[in-house]
PDB file of C-alpha atoms in Angstrom:
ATOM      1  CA  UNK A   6      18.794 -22.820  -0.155  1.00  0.00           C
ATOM      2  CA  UNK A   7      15.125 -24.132   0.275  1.00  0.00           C
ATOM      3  CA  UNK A   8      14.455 -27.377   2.049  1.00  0.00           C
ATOM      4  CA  UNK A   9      11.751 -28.922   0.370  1.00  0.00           C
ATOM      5  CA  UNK A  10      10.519 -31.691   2.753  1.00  0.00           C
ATOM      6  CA  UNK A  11       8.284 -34.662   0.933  1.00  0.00           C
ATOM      7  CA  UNK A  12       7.209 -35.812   4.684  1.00  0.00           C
ATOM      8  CA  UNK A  13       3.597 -34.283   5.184  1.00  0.00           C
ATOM      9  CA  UNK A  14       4.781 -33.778   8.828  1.00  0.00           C
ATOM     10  CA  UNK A  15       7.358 -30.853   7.718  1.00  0.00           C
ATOM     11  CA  UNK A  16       5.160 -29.077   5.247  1.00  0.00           C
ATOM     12  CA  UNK A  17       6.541 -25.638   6.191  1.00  0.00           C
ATOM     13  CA  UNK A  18       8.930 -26.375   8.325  1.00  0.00           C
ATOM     14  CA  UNK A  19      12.289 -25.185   7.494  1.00  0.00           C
ATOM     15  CA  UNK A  20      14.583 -27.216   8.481  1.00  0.00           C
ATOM     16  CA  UNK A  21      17.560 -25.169   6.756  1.00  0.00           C
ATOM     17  CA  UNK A  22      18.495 -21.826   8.937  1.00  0.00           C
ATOM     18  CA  UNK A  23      18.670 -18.695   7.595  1.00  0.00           C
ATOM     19  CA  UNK A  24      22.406 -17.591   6.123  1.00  0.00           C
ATOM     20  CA  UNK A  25      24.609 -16.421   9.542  1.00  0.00           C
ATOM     21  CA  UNK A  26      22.995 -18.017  11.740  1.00  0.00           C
ATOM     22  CA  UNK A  27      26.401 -20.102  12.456  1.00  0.00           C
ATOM     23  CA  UNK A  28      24.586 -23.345  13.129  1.00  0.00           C
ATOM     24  CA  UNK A  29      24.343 -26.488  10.322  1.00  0.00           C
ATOM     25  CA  UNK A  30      20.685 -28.180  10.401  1.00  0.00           C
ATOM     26  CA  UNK A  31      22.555 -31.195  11.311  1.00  0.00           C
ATOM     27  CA  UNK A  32      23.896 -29.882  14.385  1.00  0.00           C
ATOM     28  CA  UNK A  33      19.800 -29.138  15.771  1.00  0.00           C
ATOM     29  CA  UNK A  34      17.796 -30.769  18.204  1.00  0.00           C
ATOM     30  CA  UNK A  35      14.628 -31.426  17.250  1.00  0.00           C
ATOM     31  CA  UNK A  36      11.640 -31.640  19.480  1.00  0.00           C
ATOM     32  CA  UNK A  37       7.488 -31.944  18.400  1.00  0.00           C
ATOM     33  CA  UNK A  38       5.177 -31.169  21.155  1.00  0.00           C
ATOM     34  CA  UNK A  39       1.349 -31.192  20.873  1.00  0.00           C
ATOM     35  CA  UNK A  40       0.096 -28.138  20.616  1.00  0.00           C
ATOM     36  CA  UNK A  41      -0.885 -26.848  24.249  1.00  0.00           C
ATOM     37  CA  UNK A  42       1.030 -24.105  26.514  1.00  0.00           C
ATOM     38  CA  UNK A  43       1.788 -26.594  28.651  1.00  0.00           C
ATOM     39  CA  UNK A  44       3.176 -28.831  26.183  1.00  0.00           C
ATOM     40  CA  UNK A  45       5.727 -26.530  24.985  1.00  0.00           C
ATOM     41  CA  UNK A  46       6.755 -25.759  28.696  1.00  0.00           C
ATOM     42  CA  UNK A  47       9.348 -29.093  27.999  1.00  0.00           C
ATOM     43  CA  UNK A  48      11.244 -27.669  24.717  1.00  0.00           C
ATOM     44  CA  UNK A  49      11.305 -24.785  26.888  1.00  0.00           C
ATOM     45  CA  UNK A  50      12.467 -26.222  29.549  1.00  0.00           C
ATOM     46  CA  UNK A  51      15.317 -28.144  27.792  1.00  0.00           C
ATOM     47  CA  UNK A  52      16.532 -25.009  26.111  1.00  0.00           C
ATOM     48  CA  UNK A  53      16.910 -22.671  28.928  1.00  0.00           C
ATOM     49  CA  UNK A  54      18.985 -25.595  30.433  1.00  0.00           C
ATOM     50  CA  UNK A  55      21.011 -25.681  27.556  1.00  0.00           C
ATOM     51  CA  UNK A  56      21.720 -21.977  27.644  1.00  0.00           C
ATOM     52  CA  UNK A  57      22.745 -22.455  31.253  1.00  0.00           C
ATOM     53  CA  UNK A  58      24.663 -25.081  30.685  1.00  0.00           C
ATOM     54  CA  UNK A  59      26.868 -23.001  27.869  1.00  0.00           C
ATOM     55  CA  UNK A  60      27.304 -19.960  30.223  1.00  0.00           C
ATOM     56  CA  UNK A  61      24.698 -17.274  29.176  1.00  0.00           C
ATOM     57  CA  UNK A  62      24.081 -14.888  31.896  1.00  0.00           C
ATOM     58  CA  UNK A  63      20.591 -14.475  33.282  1.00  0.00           C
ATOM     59  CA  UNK A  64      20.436 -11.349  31.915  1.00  0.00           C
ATOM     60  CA  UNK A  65      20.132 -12.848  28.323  1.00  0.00           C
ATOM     61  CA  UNK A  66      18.375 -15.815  29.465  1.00  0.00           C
ATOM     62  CA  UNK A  67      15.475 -13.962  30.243  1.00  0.00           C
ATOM     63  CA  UNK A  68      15.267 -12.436  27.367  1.00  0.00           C
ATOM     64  CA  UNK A  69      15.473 -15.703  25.355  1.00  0.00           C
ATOM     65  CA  UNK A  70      13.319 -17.073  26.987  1.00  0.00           C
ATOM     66  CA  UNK A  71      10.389 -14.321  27.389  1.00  0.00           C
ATOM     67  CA  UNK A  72      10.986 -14.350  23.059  1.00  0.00           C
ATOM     68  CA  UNK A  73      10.557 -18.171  23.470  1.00  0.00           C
ATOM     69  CA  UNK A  74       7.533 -17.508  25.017  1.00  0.00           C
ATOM     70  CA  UNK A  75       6.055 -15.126  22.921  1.00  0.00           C
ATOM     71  CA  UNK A  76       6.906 -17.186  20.031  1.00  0.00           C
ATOM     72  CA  UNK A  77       5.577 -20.449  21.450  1.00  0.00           C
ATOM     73  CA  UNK A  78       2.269 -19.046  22.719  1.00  0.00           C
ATOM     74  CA  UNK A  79       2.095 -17.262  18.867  1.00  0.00           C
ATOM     75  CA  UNK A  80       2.458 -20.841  17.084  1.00  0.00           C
ATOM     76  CA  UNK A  81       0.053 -22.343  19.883  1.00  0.00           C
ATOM     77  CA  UNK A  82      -2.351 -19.707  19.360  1.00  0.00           C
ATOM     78  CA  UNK A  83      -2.180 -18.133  16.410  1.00  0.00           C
ATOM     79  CA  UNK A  84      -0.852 -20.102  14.226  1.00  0.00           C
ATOM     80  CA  UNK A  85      -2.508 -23.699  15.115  1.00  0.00           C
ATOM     81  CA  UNK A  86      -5.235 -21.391  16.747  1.00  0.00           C
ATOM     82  CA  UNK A  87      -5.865 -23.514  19.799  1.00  0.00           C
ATOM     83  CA  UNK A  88      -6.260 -26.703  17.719  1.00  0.00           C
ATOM     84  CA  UNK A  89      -5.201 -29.874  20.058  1.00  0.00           C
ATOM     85  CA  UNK A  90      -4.930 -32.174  17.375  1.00  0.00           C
ATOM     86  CA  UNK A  91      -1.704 -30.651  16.303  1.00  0.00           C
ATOM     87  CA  UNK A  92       1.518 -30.006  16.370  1.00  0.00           C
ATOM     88  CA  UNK A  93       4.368 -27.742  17.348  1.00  0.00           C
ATOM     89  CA  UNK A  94       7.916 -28.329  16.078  1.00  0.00           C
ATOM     90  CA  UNK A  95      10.954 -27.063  18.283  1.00  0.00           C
ATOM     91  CA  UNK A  96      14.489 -27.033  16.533  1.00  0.00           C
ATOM     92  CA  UNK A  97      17.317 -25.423  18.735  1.00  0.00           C
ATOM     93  CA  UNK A  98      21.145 -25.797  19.225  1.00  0.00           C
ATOM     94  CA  UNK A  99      23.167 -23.875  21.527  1.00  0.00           C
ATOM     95  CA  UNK A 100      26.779 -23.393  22.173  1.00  0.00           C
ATOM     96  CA  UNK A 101      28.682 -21.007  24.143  1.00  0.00           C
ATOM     97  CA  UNK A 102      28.760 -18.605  21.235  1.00  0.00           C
ATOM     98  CA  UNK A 103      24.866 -18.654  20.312  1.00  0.00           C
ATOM     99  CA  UNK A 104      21.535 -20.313  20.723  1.00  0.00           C
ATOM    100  CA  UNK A 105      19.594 -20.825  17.532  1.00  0.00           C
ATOM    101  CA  UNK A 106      15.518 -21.501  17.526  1.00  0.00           C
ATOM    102  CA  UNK A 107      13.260 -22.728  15.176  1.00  0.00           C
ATOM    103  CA  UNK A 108       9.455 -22.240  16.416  1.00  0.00           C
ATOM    104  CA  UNK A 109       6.762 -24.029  13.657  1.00  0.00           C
ATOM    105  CA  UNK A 110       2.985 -24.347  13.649  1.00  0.00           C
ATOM    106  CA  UNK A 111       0.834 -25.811  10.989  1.00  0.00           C
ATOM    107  CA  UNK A 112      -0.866 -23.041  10.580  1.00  0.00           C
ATOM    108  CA  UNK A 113      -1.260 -20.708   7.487  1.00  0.00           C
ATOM    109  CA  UNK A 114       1.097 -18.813   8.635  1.00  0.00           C
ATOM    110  CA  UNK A 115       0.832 -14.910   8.705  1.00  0.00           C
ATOM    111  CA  UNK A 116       2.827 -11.728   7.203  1.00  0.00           C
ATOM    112  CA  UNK A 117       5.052 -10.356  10.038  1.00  0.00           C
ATOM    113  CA  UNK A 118       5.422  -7.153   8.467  1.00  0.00           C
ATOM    114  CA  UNK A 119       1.412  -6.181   8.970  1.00  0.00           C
ATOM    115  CA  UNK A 120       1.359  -6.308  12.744  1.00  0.00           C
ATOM    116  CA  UNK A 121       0.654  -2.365  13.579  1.00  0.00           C
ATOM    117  CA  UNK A 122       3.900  -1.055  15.746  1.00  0.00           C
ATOM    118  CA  UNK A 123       2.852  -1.103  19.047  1.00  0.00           C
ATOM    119  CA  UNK A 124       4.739   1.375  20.658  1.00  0.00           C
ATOM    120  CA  UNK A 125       2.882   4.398  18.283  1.00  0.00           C
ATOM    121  CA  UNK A 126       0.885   6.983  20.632  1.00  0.00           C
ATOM    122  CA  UNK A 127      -2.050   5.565  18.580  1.00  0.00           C
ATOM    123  CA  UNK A 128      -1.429   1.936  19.926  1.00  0.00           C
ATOM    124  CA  UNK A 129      -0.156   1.998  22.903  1.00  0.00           C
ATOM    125  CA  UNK A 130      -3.334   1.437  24.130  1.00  0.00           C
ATOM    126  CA  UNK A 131      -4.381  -2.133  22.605  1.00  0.00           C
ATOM    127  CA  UNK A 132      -3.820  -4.873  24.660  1.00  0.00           C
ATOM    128  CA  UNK A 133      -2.184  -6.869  21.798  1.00  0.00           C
ATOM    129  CA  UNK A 134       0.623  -7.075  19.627  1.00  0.00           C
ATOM    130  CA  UNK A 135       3.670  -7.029  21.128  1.00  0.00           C
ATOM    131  CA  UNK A 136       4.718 -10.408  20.912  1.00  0.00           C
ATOM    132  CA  UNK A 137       6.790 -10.106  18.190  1.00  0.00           C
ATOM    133  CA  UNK A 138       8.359  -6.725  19.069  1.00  0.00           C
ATOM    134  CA  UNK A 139       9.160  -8.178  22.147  1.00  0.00           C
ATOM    135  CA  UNK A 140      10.973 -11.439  20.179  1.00  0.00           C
ATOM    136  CA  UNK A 141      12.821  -8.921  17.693  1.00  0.00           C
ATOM    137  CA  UNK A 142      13.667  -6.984  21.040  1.00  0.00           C
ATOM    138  CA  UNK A 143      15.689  -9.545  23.182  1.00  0.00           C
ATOM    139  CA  UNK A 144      16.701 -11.879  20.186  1.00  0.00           C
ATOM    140  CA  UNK A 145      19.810 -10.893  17.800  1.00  0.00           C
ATOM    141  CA  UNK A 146      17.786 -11.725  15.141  1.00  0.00           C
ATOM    142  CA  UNK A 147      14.574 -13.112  14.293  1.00  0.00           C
ATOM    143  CA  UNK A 148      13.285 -14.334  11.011  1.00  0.00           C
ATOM    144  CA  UNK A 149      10.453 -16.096   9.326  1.00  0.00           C
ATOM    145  CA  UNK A 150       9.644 -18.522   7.059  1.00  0.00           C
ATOM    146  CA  UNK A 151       8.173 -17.239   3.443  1.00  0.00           C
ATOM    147  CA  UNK A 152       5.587 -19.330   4.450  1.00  0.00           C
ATOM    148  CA  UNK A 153       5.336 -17.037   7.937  1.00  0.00           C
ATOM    149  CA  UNK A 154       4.625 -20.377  10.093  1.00  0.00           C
ATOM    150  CA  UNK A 155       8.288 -21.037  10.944  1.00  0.00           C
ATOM    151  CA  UNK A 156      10.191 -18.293  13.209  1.00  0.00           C
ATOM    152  CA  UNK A 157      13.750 -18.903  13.551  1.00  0.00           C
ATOM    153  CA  UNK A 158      15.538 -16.609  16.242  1.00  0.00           C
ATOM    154  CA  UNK A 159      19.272 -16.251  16.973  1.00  0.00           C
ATOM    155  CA  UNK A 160      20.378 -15.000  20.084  1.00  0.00           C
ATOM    156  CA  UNK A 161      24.614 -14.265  20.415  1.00  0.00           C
ATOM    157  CA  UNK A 162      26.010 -14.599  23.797  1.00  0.00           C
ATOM    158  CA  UNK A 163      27.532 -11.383  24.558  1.00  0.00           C
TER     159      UNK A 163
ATOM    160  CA  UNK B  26     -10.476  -5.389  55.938  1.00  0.00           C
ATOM    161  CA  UNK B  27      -7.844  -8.296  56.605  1.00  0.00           C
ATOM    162  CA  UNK B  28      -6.338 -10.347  53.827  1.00  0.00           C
ATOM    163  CA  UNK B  29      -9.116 -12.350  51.879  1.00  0.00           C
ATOM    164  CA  UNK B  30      -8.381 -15.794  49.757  1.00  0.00           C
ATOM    165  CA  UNK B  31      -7.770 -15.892  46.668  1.00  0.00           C
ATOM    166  CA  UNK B  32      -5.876 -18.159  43.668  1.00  0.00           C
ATOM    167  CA  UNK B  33      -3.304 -15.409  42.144  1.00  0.00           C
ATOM    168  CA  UNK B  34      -3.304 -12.539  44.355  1.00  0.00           C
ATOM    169  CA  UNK B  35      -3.197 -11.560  47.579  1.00  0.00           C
ATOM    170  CA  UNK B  36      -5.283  -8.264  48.394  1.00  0.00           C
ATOM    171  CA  UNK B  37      -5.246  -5.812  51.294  1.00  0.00           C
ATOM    172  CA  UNK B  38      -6.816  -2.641  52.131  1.00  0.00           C
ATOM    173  CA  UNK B  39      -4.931   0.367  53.411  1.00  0.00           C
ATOM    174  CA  UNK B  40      -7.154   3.512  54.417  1.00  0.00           C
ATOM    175  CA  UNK B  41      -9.048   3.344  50.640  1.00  0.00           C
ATOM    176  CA  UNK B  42      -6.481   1.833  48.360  1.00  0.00           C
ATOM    177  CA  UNK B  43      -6.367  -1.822  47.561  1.00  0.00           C
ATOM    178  CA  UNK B  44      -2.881  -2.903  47.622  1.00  0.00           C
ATOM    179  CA  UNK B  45      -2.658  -5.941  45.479  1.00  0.00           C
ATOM    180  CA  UNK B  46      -0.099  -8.563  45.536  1.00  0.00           C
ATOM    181  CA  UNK B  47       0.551 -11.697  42.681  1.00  0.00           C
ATOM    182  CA  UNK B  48       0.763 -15.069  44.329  1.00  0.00           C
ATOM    183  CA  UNK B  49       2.854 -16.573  41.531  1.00  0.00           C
ATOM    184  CA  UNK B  50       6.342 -15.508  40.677  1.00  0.00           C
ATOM    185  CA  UNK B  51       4.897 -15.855  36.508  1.00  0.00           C
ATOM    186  CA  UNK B  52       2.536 -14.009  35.778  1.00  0.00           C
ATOM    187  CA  UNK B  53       2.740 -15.897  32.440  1.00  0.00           C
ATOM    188  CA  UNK B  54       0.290 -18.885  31.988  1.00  0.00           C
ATOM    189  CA  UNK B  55      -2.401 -18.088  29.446  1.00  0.00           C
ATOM    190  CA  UNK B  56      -5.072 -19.624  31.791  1.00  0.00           C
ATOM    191  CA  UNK B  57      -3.546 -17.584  35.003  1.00  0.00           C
ATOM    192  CA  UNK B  58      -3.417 -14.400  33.021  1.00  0.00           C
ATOM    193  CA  UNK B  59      -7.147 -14.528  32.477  1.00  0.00           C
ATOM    194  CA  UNK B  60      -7.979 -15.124  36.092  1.00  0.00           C
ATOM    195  CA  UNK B  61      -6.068 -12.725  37.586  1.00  0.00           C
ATOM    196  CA  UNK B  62      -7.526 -10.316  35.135  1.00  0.00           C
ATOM    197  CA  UNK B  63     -10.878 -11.554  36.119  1.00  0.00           C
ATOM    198  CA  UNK B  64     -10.058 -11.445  40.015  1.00  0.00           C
ATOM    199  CA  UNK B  65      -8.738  -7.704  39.393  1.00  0.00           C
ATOM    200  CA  UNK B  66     -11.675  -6.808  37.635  1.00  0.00           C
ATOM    201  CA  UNK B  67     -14.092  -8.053  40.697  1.00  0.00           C
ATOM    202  CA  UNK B  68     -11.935  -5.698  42.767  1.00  0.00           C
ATOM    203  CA  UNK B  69     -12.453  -2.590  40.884  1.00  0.00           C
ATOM    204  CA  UNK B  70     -16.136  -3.684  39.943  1.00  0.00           C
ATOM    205  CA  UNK B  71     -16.592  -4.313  43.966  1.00  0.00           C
ATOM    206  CA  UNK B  72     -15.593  -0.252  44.342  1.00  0.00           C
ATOM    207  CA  UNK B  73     -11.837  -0.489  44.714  1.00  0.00           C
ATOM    208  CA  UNK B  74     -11.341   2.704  42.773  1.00  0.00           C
ATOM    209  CA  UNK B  75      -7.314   3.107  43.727  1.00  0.00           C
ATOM    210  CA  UNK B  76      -5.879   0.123  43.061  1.00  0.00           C
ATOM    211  CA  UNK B  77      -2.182  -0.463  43.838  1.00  0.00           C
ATOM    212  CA  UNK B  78      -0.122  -3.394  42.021  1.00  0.00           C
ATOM    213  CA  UNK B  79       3.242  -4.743  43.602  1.00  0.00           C
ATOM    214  CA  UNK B  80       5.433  -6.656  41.449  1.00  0.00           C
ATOM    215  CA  UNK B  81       8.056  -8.066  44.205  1.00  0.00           C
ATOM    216  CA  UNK B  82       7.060 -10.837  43.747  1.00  0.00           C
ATOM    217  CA  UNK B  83       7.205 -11.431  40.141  1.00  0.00           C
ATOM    218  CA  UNK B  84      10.164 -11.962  38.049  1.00  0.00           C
ATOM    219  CA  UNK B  85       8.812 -12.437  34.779  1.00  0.00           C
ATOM    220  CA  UNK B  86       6.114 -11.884  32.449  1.00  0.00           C
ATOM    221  CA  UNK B  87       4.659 -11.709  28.366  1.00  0.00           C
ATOM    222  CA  UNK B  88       3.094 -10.085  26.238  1.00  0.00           C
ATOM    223  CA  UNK B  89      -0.165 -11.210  27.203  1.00  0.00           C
ATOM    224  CA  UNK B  90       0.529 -10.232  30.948  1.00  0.00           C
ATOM    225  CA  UNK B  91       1.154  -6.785  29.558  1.00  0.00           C
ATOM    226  CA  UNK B  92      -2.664  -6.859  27.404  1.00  0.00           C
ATOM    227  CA  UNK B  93      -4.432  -7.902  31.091  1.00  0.00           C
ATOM    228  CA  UNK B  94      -2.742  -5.026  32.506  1.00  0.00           C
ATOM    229  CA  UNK B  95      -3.647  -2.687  29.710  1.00  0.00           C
ATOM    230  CA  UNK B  96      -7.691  -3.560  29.583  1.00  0.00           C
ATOM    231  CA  UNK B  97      -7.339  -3.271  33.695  1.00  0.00           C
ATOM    232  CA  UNK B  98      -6.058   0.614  33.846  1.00  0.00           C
ATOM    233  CA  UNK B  99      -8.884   0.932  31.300  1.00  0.00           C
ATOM    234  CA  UNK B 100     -11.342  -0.232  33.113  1.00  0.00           C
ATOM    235  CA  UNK B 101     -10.090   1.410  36.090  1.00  0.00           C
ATOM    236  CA  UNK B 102      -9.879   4.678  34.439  1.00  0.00           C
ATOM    237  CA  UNK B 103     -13.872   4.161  33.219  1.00  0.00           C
ATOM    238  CA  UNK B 104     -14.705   4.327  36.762  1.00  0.00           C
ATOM    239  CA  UNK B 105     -12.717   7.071  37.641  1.00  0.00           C
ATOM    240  CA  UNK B 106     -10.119   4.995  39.475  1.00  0.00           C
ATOM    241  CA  UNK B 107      -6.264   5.256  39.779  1.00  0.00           C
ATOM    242  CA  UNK B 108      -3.852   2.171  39.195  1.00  0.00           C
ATOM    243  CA  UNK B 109      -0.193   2.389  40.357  1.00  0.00           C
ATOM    244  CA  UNK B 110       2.382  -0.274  40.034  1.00  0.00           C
ATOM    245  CA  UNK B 111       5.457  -0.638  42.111  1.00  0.00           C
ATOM    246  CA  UNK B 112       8.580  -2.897  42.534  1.00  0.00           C
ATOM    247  CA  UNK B 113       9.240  -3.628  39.426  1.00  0.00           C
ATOM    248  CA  UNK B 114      12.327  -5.979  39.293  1.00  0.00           C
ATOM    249  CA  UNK B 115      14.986  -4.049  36.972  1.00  0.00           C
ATOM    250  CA  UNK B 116      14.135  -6.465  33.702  1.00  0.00           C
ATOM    251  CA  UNK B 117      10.540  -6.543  33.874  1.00  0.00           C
ATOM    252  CA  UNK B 118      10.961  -2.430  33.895  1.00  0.00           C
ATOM    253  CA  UNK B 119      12.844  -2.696  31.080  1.00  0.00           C
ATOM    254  CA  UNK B 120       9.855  -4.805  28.903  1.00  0.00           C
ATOM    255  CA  UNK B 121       7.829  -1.896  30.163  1.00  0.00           C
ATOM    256  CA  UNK B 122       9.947   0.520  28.415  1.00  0.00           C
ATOM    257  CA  UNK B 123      10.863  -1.223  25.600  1.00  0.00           C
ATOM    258  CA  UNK B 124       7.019  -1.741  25.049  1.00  0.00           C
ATOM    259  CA  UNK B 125       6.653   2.350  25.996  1.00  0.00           C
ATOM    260  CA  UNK B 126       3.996   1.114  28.308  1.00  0.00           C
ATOM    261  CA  UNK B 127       6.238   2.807  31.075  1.00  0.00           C
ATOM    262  CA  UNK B 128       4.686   5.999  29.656  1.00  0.00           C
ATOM    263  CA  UNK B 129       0.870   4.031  30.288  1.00  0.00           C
ATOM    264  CA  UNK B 130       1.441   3.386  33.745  1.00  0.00           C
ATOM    265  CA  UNK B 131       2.210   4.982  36.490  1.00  0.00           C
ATOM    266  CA  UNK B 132       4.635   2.986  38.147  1.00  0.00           C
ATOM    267  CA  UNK B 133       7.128   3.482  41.325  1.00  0.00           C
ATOM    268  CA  UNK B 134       9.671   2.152  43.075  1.00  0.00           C
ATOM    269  CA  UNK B 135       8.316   1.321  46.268  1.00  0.00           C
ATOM    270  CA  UNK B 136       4.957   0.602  47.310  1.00  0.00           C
ATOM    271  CA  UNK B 137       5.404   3.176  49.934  1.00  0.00           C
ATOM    272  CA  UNK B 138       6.288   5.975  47.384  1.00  0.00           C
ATOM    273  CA  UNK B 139       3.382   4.882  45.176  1.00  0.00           C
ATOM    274  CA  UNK B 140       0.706   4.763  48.451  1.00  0.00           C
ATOM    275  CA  UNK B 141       2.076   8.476  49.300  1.00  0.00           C
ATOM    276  CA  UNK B 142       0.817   9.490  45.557  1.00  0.00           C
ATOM    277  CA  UNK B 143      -2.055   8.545  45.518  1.00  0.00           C
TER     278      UNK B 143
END
């Protein structure tokens, strides 16, 4: 099912997560930052306590948050390209089982499927593009939006 | 030549290899990325044609961090240089491979088996 917000704030932000996931959107925190680096440094900050808090070893917390990262500087970026006038929207929950995270920009949004793979011979040169390999990488699973604004990332705690 | 100031790194010369170490334990903020890129490209453009990066000190990283170190071994390479890294804590390493870019660089454990290399 689609959530179709009426609230010109949430235009393409999903407030729904994707089937398996294991969380309800009613059980998610919900955080909006402006949009600099330094800005999303306090969802950031709040989640990694969270995961912490619920027992995930440092092993998989720096992976979550290095795909945290990637995905915040990507919305930041990318997706709001830079623009300080707006927004970032940070949805998360986390219990000793899993941590689920919802990234959104008001961008255009972007088709994940046409980044190049960095790790080809031919690429492994560039100096971009591995965000996202790096999120699909240390996450469980990673998906976006049809709208390719909203990433939401589950990471299992095992 | 004895240690000289700097924001991000802290550089020192053994026989002709700069041996360069990162101030911050993230290399990580967009805006400190592109400094230390800059600083590290005033090193090679000064002459510092072996160029020797420890990572002791650093316990995580990004994407982007990985893109600096990319154009650097680049550049480096243009002027005929060498770039090594060393100490690499055991889950930055593992970025590096996942990313392949262990097969890029040319990185060792120690800073004394990478000096002995060169």
């Amino acid at each position: 099912m689609r959530s179709r917000p009426s609230d010109s704030a949430d235009i393409g932000v999903s407030h729904h997560p994707p089937s398996g996931f294991g969380v309800r959107p009613q059980e998610l925190t919900r955080l909006v930052a402006p949009n600099t680096l330094r800005a999303a440094k306090e969802p950031e900050e709040r989640i990694l306590t969270a995961l912490r808090n619920n027992g995930f070893r440092d092993e998989i917390i720096f992976g979550v948050k290095l795909a945290l990262e990637e995905a915040l500087t990507n919305a930041v970026k990318h997706g709001n390209r830079g623009d300080a006038s707006k927004h970032i929207t940070v949805s998360y929950a986390v219990t000793p089982e899993r941590a689920v995270i919802m990234v959104a920009d008001e961008g255009p949004g972007f088709a994940p499927d046409c980044v190049p793979d960095p790790t080809l011979d031919e690429n492994l040169e560039r100096p971009c593009g591995r965000g996202l390999m790096l999120m699909r990488a240390y996450m469980t699973r990673v998906e976006y939006s049809e709208t390719g604004n909203c990433v939401w990332m589950l990471r299992e705690n095992r | 030549m004895g240690e000289r100031p700097s924001s991000h790194l802290r550089v020192r010369e053994q026989d002709d290899i700069a041996i360069v170490e990162f101030a911050d334990r993230k290399i990580l903020e967009e805006l400190s990325i592109q400094e230390i890129g800059e600083e590290l490209d005033q090193l090679v453009e000064a002459g510092s044609a072996k160029l020797l990066l420890n990572f002791r000190n650093v316990d995580h990283l990004s994407s982007a961090a990985l893109g600096m170190l990319i154009t650097l071994n680049k550049k480096v390479k243009e002027k005929h240089g060498v770039l090594k890294l060393s100490d690499i804590n055991r889950q930055i390493f593992e970025v590096f491979k996942i990313t392949r870019l262990d097969r890029v660089f040319d990185i060792h454990e120690s800073a004394d088996h990478a000096l002995a290399s060169f």
